[in-house]
Amino acid sequence: MKKIVLFGELMLRLKPEGKERFFQNPRLEAVFGGSEANVAVSLSIFGKNTEYITALPDNAIGEGARNVLRQYGVNVNAVQKDGRLGIYFLEDGACQRPSKVIYDRSGSCFAVTGPEEYNWADKFNGAEWFHVSGVSPAVSEEACESVIAAVDEAKKAGCTVSVDLNYRRKLWKYGKSAESVMTLLASKADVLIANEEDVQYCLGIPLKNFNTPLESYRHLCEDVKKAFPNVSVVAVTLRQSYSADRNGWSAVLSGKTGFYVSAHYDIENIVERVGAGDSFASGLIYGLTTFSGDEEGERKTLDFATAAGCLKHSVAGDFNLSTKEEVENLARGNSNGRIQR
């Protein structure tokens, strides 16, 4: 089986228990996560051959992070060096109080590792796909250069390249703008994944108002494809945030055969929404590498990806631990949550 290669920062996540505020009590839950790592775990659970490339500290914390991914079947290819693991703090929102993220990743091993340390030339042997998100080039100039080098090597190796735009306002602090970097990456990509704000802030393409919202999103996808003619697939997630505990969730896809709209999910009593976009990306990559490239295959791909993103709202932690069968079951319309006996 050809492999799917992913590149990004694996971080330690610290979070108060349940819906508590920061330091409401002295305990913080510790798990690992990160955009591309989240995608890698889901793809591995779906049965894909995944290789995750990163930089980790050469100590027990780095080894612990590596082992967590390995337990889900992800092959971790890490540059190991003295230094620290990036951290992010999450305070889970409730009702009308939004969730809050605080980053502590400046100077992490990933942030200070340049492209020459990864030896990109041999990383894509046997690979069919490369995935990266807009989070990684936002971390530091070194990380940005590494992402660009990785994409270039992936293209040379004949890989399909997917980029999740994933705009993170709090990270673009080292001098380069999101738009200058992400338009460059989009010009090299085959598949783009985003929400409408990502498209606006990363590509400078606004959502225009037409007769219906779906018509507006269809034109948005067309505008992206006109600006980046190498892109064959644009997938846009649509989230209606009624409160921290209840969201509407759906997506659209402009593929090689047409424009498609997913089912709409009204998600109540959200366990956790972090990682839902990554789960959608994993479902999209799974579908595009598994189903046929005709109209039916692209429809199935969108349905599978949207269902995967929906199910992530029911799983605590960064990783979506939903199985392929569970995603397929929801995509077929079985959403009643009845006990499976």
CSV table of C-alpha atoms in Angstrom, one decimal:
chain,number,residue,atom,x,y,z
A,1,MET,CA,0.0,0.0,0.0
A,2,LYS,CA,1.4,3.4,-1.0
A,3,LYS,CA,1.9,5.7,1.9
A,4,ILE,CA,0.4,9.1,2.8
A,5,VAL,CA,3.0,11.5,4.2
A,6,LEU,CA,2.1,14.3,6.6
A,7,PHE,CA,4.3,17.0,8.1
A,8,GLY,CA,3.7,19.2,11.2
A,9,GLU,CA,4.2,19.8,14.8
A,10,LEU,CA,3.2,17.3,17.5
A,11,MET,CA,2.3,19.2,20.6
A,12,LEU,CA,1.4,18.6,24.3
A,13,ARG,CA,-2.1,19.8,25.1
A,14,LEU,CA,-3.0,20.9,28.6
A,15,LYS,CA,-6.6,21.4,29.5
A,16,PRO,CA,-8.8,21.8,32.6
A,17,GLU,CA,-11.1,19.0,33.4
A,18,GLY,CA,-14.5,19.2,31.7
A,19,LYS,CA,-15.8,22.7,31.1
A,20,GLU,CA,-13.8,24.3,33.9
A,21,ARG,CA,-11.8,27.6,33.5
A,22,PHE,CA,-8.1,27.7,33.6
A,23,PHE,CA,-6.8,26.8,37.0
A,24,GLN,CA,-10.3,26.6,38.5
A,25,ASN,CA,-8.7,23.6,40.1
A,26,PRO,CA,-5.0,22.6,40.0
A,27,ARG,CA,-5.4,19.6,37.6
A,28,LEU,CA,-4.8,19.8,33.9
A,29,GLU,CA,-5.4,16.9,31.5
A,30,ALA,CA,-2.4,16.1,29.3
A,31,VAL,CA,-2.8,14.7,25.8
A,32,PHE,CA,-0.9,15.1,22.5
A,33,GLY,CA,-2.2,16.6,19.3
A,34,GLY,CA,-1.6,18.9,16.3
A,35,SER,CA,-3.4,19.4,13.0
A,36,GLU,CA,-1.4,17.0,10.7
A,37,ALA,CA,-1.0,14.5,13.5
A,38,ASN,CA,-4.7,14.4,14.0
A,39,VAL,CA,-5.2,13.7,10.3
A,40,ALA,CA,-2.5,11.0,10.4
A,41,VAL,CA,-4.2,9.2,13.3
A,42,SER,CA,-7.6,9.2,11.6
A,43,LEU,CA,-6.2,7.9,8.3
A,44,SER,CA,-4.3,5.2,10.1
A,45,ILE,CA,-7.5,4.1,12.0
A,46,PHE,CA,-9.3,4.1,8.6
A,47,GLY,CA,-6.6,1.6,7.4
A,48,LYS,CA,-4.3,3.8,5.5
A,49,ASN,CA,-0.4,3.6,5.5
A,50,THR,CA,0.7,6.9,7.1
A,51,GLU,CA,4.0,8.4,7.8
A,52,TYR,CA,4.2,11.5,10.0
A,53,ILE,CA,7.3,13.7,9.8
A,54,THR,CA,8.2,16.1,12.6
A,55,ALA,CA,10.9,17.3,15.0
A,56,LEU,CA,10.8,16.1,18.6
A,57,PRO,CA,13.0,16.7,21.7
A,58,ASP,CA,15.4,13.8,22.4
A,59,ASN,CA,13.9,13.1,25.9
A,60,ALA,CA,11.1,11.2,27.6
A,61,ILE,CA,8.5,13.8,26.6
A,62,GLY,CA,9.4,13.5,22.9
A,63,GLU,CA,9.4,9.7,23.1
A,64,GLY,CA,6.0,9.7,24.8
A,65,ALA,CA,4.6,11.9,22.0
A,66,ARG,CA,6.0,9.5,19.4
A,67,ASN,CA,4.6,6.5,21.2
A,68,VAL,CA,1.1,7.9,21.3
A,69,LEU,CA,1.0,8.2,17.5
A,70,ARG,CA,2.6,4.7,17.1
A,71,GLN,CA,-0.1,3.1,19.2
A,72,TYR,CA,-2.6,4.2,16.5
A,73,GLY,CA,-0.4,2.7,13.7
A,74,VAL,CA,1.3,5.9,12.5
A,75,ASN,CA,4.9,5.6,11.4
A,76,VAL,CA,6.7,8.5,13.0
A,77,ASN,CA,9.8,9.9,11.3
A,78,ALA,CA,11.2,12.5,13.6
A,79,VAL,CA,14.3,14.6,13.7
A,80,GLN,CA,15.4,14.3,17.3
A,81,LYS,CA,17.4,17.1,19.0
A,82,ASP,CA,17.9,18.9,22.3
A,83,GLY,CA,15.0,21.3,23.0
A,84,ARG,CA,11.4,21.4,24.0
A,85,LEU,CA,8.0,20.2,22.8
A,86,GLY,CA,5.5,22.8,21.8
A,87,ILE,CA,2.5,23.2,24.1
A,88,TYR,CA,-1.0,24.6,23.8
A,89,PHE,CA,-3.5,25.2,26.6
A,90,LEU,CA,-7.2,24.7,25.9
A,91,GLU,CA,-10.1,26.0,27.9
A,92,ASP,CA,-13.3,24.3,26.7
A,93,GLY,CA,-16.2,26.7,26.2
A,94,ALA,CA,-19.8,26.1,27.4
A,95,CYS,CA,-23.1,27.7,26.4
A,96,GLN,CA,-22.3,31.3,25.2
A,97,ARG,CA,-18.7,31.2,26.6
A,98,PRO,CA,-16.3,30.4,23.7
A,99,SER,CA,-13.4,28.0,23.9
A,100,LYS,CA,-10.0,29.6,24.4
A,101,VAL,CA,-6.5,28.5,23.1
A,102,ILE,CA,-3.2,29.8,24.3
A,103,TYR,CA,0.0,28.7,22.5
A,104,ASP,CA,3.4,28.1,24.0
A,105,ARG,CA,5.4,26.8,21.1
A,106,SER,CA,8.0,29.5,20.4
A,107,GLY,CA,11.4,28.0,20.2
A,108,SER,CA,10.1,24.4,20.1
A,109,CYS,CA,12.1,21.7,18.3
A,110,PHE,CA,9.8,22.0,15.3
A,111,ALA,CA,10.0,25.8,15.3
A,112,VAL,CA,13.8,25.8,15.1
A,113,THR,CA,14.3,23.0,12.6
A,114,GLY,CA,15.1,24.1,9.1
A,115,PRO,CA,14.6,22.1,5.8
A,116,GLU,CA,18.2,20.9,5.6
A,117,GLU,CA,17.7,18.8,8.7
A,118,TYR,CA,14.8,16.7,7.3
A,119,ASN,CA,16.6,15.3,4.3
A,120,TRP,CA,13.4,15.6,2.3
A,121,ALA,CA,14.7,13.9,-0.8
A,122,ASP,CA,14.2,10.3,0.5
A,123,LYS,CA,11.0,10.9,2.5
A,124,PHE,CA,8.6,10.3,-0.4
A,125,ASN,CA,9.7,6.9,-1.6
A,126,GLY,CA,6.6,4.9,-2.0
A,127,ALA,CA,4.3,7.9,-1.3
A,128,GLU,CA,1.2,8.8,-3.2
A,129,TRP,CA,0.0,11.8,-1.1
A,130,PHE,CA,1.4,14.6,1.0
A,131,HIS,CA,-0.6,16.7,3.4
A,132,VAL,CA,0.2,19.8,5.4
A,133,SER,CA,-1.8,22.6,7.1
A,134,GLY,CA,-1.5,26.3,7.3
A,135,VAL,CA,-0.6,26.0,11.0
A,136,SER,CA,2.9,24.6,10.3
A,137,PRO,CA,4.3,27.6,8.2
A,138,ALA,CA,2.8,30.0,10.7
A,139,VAL,CA,4.9,28.6,13.6
A,140,SER,CA,8.3,30.2,12.5
A,141,GLU,CA,10.4,31.1,9.5
A,142,GLU,CA,12.3,27.8,9.8
A,143,ALA,CA,9.1,25.9,9.8
A,144,CYS,CA,7.8,27.8,6.9
A,145,GLU,CA,10.9,27.1,4.8
A,146,SER,CA,10.6,23.4,5.8
A,147,VAL,CA,7.0,23.3,4.6
A,148,ILE,CA,7.8,24.9,1.2
A,149,ALA,CA,10.7,22.5,0.7
A,150,ALA,CA,8.5,19.5,1.6
A,151,VAL,CA,5.8,20.5,-0.8
A,152,ASP,CA,8.4,20.9,-3.6
A,153,GLU,CA,9.9,17.5,-2.9
A,154,ALA,CA,6.5,15.9,-2.8
A,155,LYS,CA,5.6,17.4,-6.2
A,156,LYS,CA,8.9,16.1,-7.6
A,157,ALA,CA,8.0,12.6,-6.4
A,158,GLY,CA,4.7,12.8,-8.1
A,159,CYS,CA,2.6,13.0,-5.0
A,160,THR,CA,-0.9,14.6,-4.8
A,161,VAL,CA,-0.5,17.6,-2.4
A,162,SER,CA,-3.3,18.7,-0.1
A,163,VAL,CA,-3.2,21.8,1.9
A,164,ASP,CA,-5.6,22.7,4.7
A,165,LEU,CA,-5.4,26.5,4.9
A,166,ASN,CA,-6.2,26.5,8.7
A,167,TYR,CA,-5.6,30.2,9.4
A,168,ARG,CA,-4.3,30.8,12.9
A,169,ARG,CA,-4.2,34.6,13.7
A,170,LYS,CA,-2.2,34.1,16.9
A,171,LEU,CA,0.7,32.3,15.2
A,172,TRP,CA,1.6,34.6,12.3
A,173,LYS,CA,4.1,36.7,14.3
A,174,TYR,CA,7.6,36.3,12.7
A,175,GLY,CA,7.3,38.8,9.8
A,176,LYS,CA,5.6,36.9,7.0
A,177,SER,CA,1.9,37.3,6.3
A,178,ALA,CA,-0.4,34.4,6.0
A,179,GLU,CA,-1.5,35.5,2.5
A,180,SER,CA,2.0,35.7,1.1
A,181,VAL,CA,2.9,32.2,2.3
A,182,MET,CA,-0.4,30.4,1.7
A,183,THR,CA,-0.9,31.7,-1.8
A,184,LEU,CA,2.5,30.3,-2.6
A,185,LEU,CA,1.5,26.9,-1.2
A,186,ALA,CA,-1.9,27.0,-2.9
A,187,SER,CA,-0.1,27.6,-6.2
A,188,LYS,CA,1.6,24.2,-5.7
A,189,ALA,CA,-1.3,22.3,-4.3
A,190,ASP,CA,-3.8,19.9,-5.9
A,191,VAL,CA,-6.4,19.9,-3.1
A,192,LEU,CA,-7.4,22.8,-0.9
A,193,ILE,CA,-9.4,22.4,2.3
A,194,ALA,CA,-10.7,25.4,4.2
A,195,ASN,CA,-13.6,27.3,5.7
A,196,GLU,CA,-14.6,30.7,4.2
A,197,GLU,CA,-12.5,32.7,6.7
A,198,ASP,CA,-9.4,30.6,5.8
A,199,VAL,CA,-10.0,31.4,2.1
A,200,GLN,CA,-10.3,35.1,2.9
A,201,TYR,CA,-7.4,35.5,5.2
A,202,CYS,CA,-5.0,33.1,3.5
A,203,LEU,CA,-5.8,33.6,-0.1
A,204,GLY,CA,-7.4,37.1,-0.1
A,205,ILE,CA,-10.6,35.8,-1.8
A,206,PRO,CA,-13.8,37.0,-0.1
A,207,LEU,CA,-17.1,35.2,0.1
A,208,LYS,CA,-19.5,37.1,-2.2
A,209,ASN,CA,-23.2,37.4,-1.7
A,210,PHE,CA,-25.4,35.7,-4.2
A,211,ASN,CA,-29.1,34.6,-4.2
A,212,THR,CA,-28.5,31.7,-1.7
A,213,PRO,CA,-25.6,30.8,0.6
A,214,LEU,CA,-24.9,27.7,-1.4
A,215,GLU,CA,-24.6,29.7,-4.6
A,216,SER,CA,-22.2,32.0,-2.7
A,217,TYR,CA,-20.0,29.0,-1.8
A,218,ARG,CA,-20.1,27.6,-5.3
A,219,HIS,CA,-18.8,30.9,-6.6
A,220,LEU,CA,-16.2,31.0,-3.8
A,221,CYS,CA,-14.8,27.6,-5.0
A,222,GLU,CA,-14.9,28.8,-8.6
A,223,ASP,CA,-12.9,31.9,-7.6
A,224,VAL,CA,-10.3,29.7,-5.8
A,225,LYS,CA,-9.9,27.5,-8.9
A,226,LYS,CA,-9.6,30.5,-11.2
A,227,ALA,CA,-6.9,32.0,-9.0
A,228,PHE,CA,-5.1,28.6,-8.6
A,229,PRO,CA,-5.7,26.6,-11.9
A,230,ASN,CA,-3.5,23.7,-10.6
A,231,VAL,CA,-6.1,23.0,-7.9
A,232,SER,CA,-8.6,20.3,-8.9
A,233,VAL,CA,-10.5,19.9,-5.6
A,234,VAL,CA,-11.7,22.6,-3.2
A,235,ALA,CA,-13.5,21.5,-0.1
A,236,VAL,CA,-15.1,24.1,2.3
A,237,THR,CA,-16.6,23.3,5.7
A,238,LEU,CA,-19.6,25.3,6.9
A,239,ARG,CA,-20.1,25.7,10.6
A,240,GLN,CA,-23.0,27.5,12.2
A,241,SER,CA,-22.0,28.2,15.8
A,242,TYR,CA,-25.2,28.6,17.8
A,243,SER,CA,-23.3,28.2,21.1
A,244,ALA,CA,-20.3,26.4,22.4
A,245,ASP,CA,-22.5,23.3,22.9
A,246,ARG,CA,-24.5,23.3,19.7
A,247,ASN,CA,-23.2,23.8,16.1
A,248,GLY,CA,-24.5,23.2,12.6
A,249,TRP,CA,-22.0,21.3,10.5
A,250,SER,CA,-21.9,20.6,6.7
A,251,ALA,CA,-19.6,21.1,3.7
A,252,VAL,CA,-19.3,21.6,0.0
A,253,LEU,CA,-16.9,20.2,-2.5
A,254,SER,CA,-16.0,21.5,-5.9
A,255,GLY,CA,-14.3,18.5,-7.6
A,256,LYS,CA,-13.3,17.3,-11.0
A,257,THR,CA,-16.8,16.3,-11.9
A,258,GLY,CA,-19.0,19.0,-10.3
A,259,PHE,CA,-20.1,20.9,-7.2
A,260,TYR,CA,-21.6,18.9,-4.3
A,261,VAL,CA,-23.3,19.7,-1.0
A,262,SER,CA,-23.2,17.4,2.0
A,263,ALA,CA,-25.9,16.5,4.5
A,264,HIS,CA,-26.3,19.0,7.3
A,265,TYR,CA,-25.8,17.9,10.9
A,266,ASP,CA,-27.3,19.7,13.9
A,267,ILE,CA,-24.8,18.7,16.7
A,268,GLU,CA,-26.0,19.2,20.2
A,269,ASN,CA,-24.2,18.6,23.6
A,270,ILE,CA,-20.8,18.8,21.9
A,271,VAL,CA,-18.1,16.8,23.7
A,272,GLU,CA,-15.3,18.6,21.9
A,273,ARG,CA,-15.0,20.5,18.6
A,274,VAL,CA,-11.2,20.7,18.4
A,275,GLY,CA,-10.0,18.6,15.6
A,276,ALA,CA,-13.2,18.5,13.6
A,277,GLY,CA,-11.6,20.2,10.6
A,278,ASP,CA,-8.7,17.8,10.8
A,279,SER,CA,-11.2,14.9,10.9
A,280,PHE,CA,-12.9,16.3,7.8
A,281,ALA,CA,-9.5,16.5,6.1
A,282,SER,CA,-8.7,12.9,6.9
A,283,GLY,CA,-12.1,11.8,5.6
A,284,LEU,CA,-11.5,13.8,2.4
A,285,ILE,CA,-8.1,12.3,1.8
A,286,TYR,CA,-9.4,8.8,2.6
A,287,GLY,CA,-12.2,9.3,0.0
A,288,LEU,CA,-10.0,10.7,-2.7
A,289,THR,CA,-7.5,7.9,-2.3
A,290,THR,CA,-10.2,5.1,-2.0
A,291,PHE,CA,-13.3,5.9,-4.0
A,292,SER,CA,-13.6,6.3,-7.8
A,293,GLY,CA,-12.9,9.7,-9.3
A,294,ASP,CA,-16.3,10.0,-11.0
A,295,GLU,CA,-19.4,11.8,-9.8
A,296,GLU,CA,-20.5,9.0,-7.4
A,297,GLY,CA,-17.0,8.8,-5.9
A,298,GLU,CA,-16.8,12.5,-5.2
A,299,ARG,CA,-20.2,12.5,-3.6
A,300,LYS,CA,-19.2,9.6,-1.4
A,301,THR,CA,-15.9,11.4,-0.5
A,302,LEU,CA,-17.8,14.5,0.6
A,303,ASP,CA,-20.3,12.5,2.6
A,304,PHE,CA,-17.6,10.5,4.3
A,305,ALA,CA,-15.5,13.5,5.2
A,306,THR,CA,-18.4,15.5,6.6
A,307,ALA,CA,-19.6,12.5,8.7
A,308,ALA,CA,-16.0,12.1,10.0
A,309,GLY,CA,-16.0,15.7,11.1
A,310,CYS,CA,-19.4,15.4,12.7
A,311,LEU,CA,-18.3,12.4,14.7
A,312,LYS,CA,-15.2,14.2,16.1
A,313,HIS,CA,-17.6,16.4,18.1
A,314,SER,CA,-18.4,13.3,20.2
A,315,VAL,CA,-14.8,12.4,21.0
A,316,ALA,CA,-12.6,14.1,23.6
A,317,GLY,CA,-9.0,14.9,22.8
A,318,ASP,CA,-7.4,16.1,19.6
A,319,PHE,CA,-7.7,12.7,17.8
A,320,ASN,CA,-10.8,11.4,16.2
A,321,LEU,CA,-11.0,7.7,17.3
A,322,SER,CA,-14.1,7.0,15.1
A,323,THR,CA,-13.7,3.9,12.9
A,324,LYS,CA,-14.2,3.7,9.2
A,325,GLU,CA,-17.4,1.7,9.8
A,326,GLU,CA,-18.8,4.3,12.2
A,327,VAL,CA,-18.2,7.0,9.7
A,328,GLU,CA,-19.8,5.0,6.9
A,329,ASN,CA,-22.8,4.3,9.0
A,330,LEU,CA,-23.4,7.9,9.8
A,331,ALA,CA,-22.8,8.9,6.1
A,332,ARG,CA,-25.5,6.4,5.2
A,333,GLY,CA,-27.9,8.4,7.4
A,334,ASN,CA,-27.9,6.4,10.6
A,335,SER,CA,-27.7,9.2,13.1
A,336,ASN,CA,-30.0,8.1,15.9
A,337,GLY,CA,-27.2,7.1,18.2
A,338,ARG,CA,-28.9,3.8,19.2
A,339,ILE,CA,-26.8,1.2,21.1
A,340,GLN,CA,-25.1,-1.2,18.7
A,341,ARG,CA,-25.7,-4.7,20.2
